[in-house]
Amino acid sequence: DTGVSQDPRHKITKRGQNVTFRCDPISEHNRLYWYRQTLGQGPEFLTYFQNEAQLEKSRLLSDRFSAERPKGSFSTLEIQRTEQGDSAMYLCASSASSGRADHYSSEQYFGPGTRLTVT
Amino acid sequence: AQTVTQSQPEMSVQEAETVTLSCTYDTSESDYYLFWYKQPPSRQMILVIRQEAYKQQNATENRFSVNFQKAAKSFSLKISDSQLGDAAMYFCAYMGGRGGNEKLTFGTGTRLTIIP
């Protein structure tokens, strides 16, 4: 396994268009996270999945954003009616949770990101 | 809500010298984890070092070590014998404990330049 992969690496789109990004986590990792990183800032949490269930969404994730993780494997992040403010790097990370409530089991492995530019 | 502050947007160090990057955080939780991540230019983020809040001993990983001051909510990273490959953005990050969703809260980063 070569790590977390994301596709595409770069996306340029016009305002108002829809875009979809894909993330393939490390196999057997049951947790998958999406973060957004704007220029000069640290990544900000958007949403996360445990297996196929989306368990938390940040208030940053407006109703134009939707994420799925069918079958608990790869995940997609879709942005509808893109705005210039959506321009950012979208990062995906995965980890393997032990399932124990009191135990942190694994680091988050990050993908290379998808850089979105909305013109 | 938890916050992470990195007050040094940029730092530079001579090759082979030692540099310390600062990080403070704010939380009301007693159980949590702290991390330093490295993001080289155009490359993906990788974990440098992590610290469990319940551990008093400071974490070390080869040339990287932390100074964890829980009462002061401070978590600095020391890089010894700096190498050209250490040049990157460094992010301090916080994760709540007790089986939460393990989402990371990041600081704004410190850009580290290594001077040959």
mmCIF file of C-alpha atoms in Angstrom, chain B residues 7 10 19 36 52 56-58 61-63 68 73 79 92-93 101 106:
data_model
loop_
_atom_site.group_PDB
_atom_site.id
_atom_site.type_symbol
_atom_site.label_atom_id
_atom_site.label_comp_id
_atom_site.label_asym_id
_atom_site.label_seq_id
_atom_site.Cartn_x
_atom_site.Cartn_y
_atom_site.Cartn_z
ATOM 1 C CA SER B 7 3.306 32.895 17.113
ATOM 2 C CA GLU B 10 8.807 32.165 9.994
ATOM 3 C CA VAL B 19 16.062 25.642 16.561
ATOM 4 C CA TRP B 36 3.906 18.368 15.372
ATOM 5 C CA GLU B 52 0.140 12.271 25.251
ATOM 6 C CA GLN B 56 5.057 13.788 32.036
ATOM 7 C CA GLN B 57 8.072 12.694 30.057
ATOM 8 C CA ASN B 58 8.758 14.754 26.964
ATOM 9 C CA GLU B 61 12.216 11.125 18.036
ATOM 10 C CA ASN B 62 15.845 11.152 16.951
ATOM 11 C CA ARG B 63 16.748 14.826 16.373
ATOM 12 C CA PHE B 68 5.625 19.954 27.028
ATOM 13 C CA LYS B 73 -0.322 24.898 27.881
ATOM 14 C CA ILE B 79 15.128 20.345 16.167
ATOM 15 C CA CYS B 92 1.319 22.159 15.855
ATOM 16 C CA ALA B 93 -1.925 20.237 16.320
ATOM 17 C CA ASN B 101 -13.562 11.651 16.780
ATOM 18 C CA PHE B 106 -4.038 22.931 13.774
#
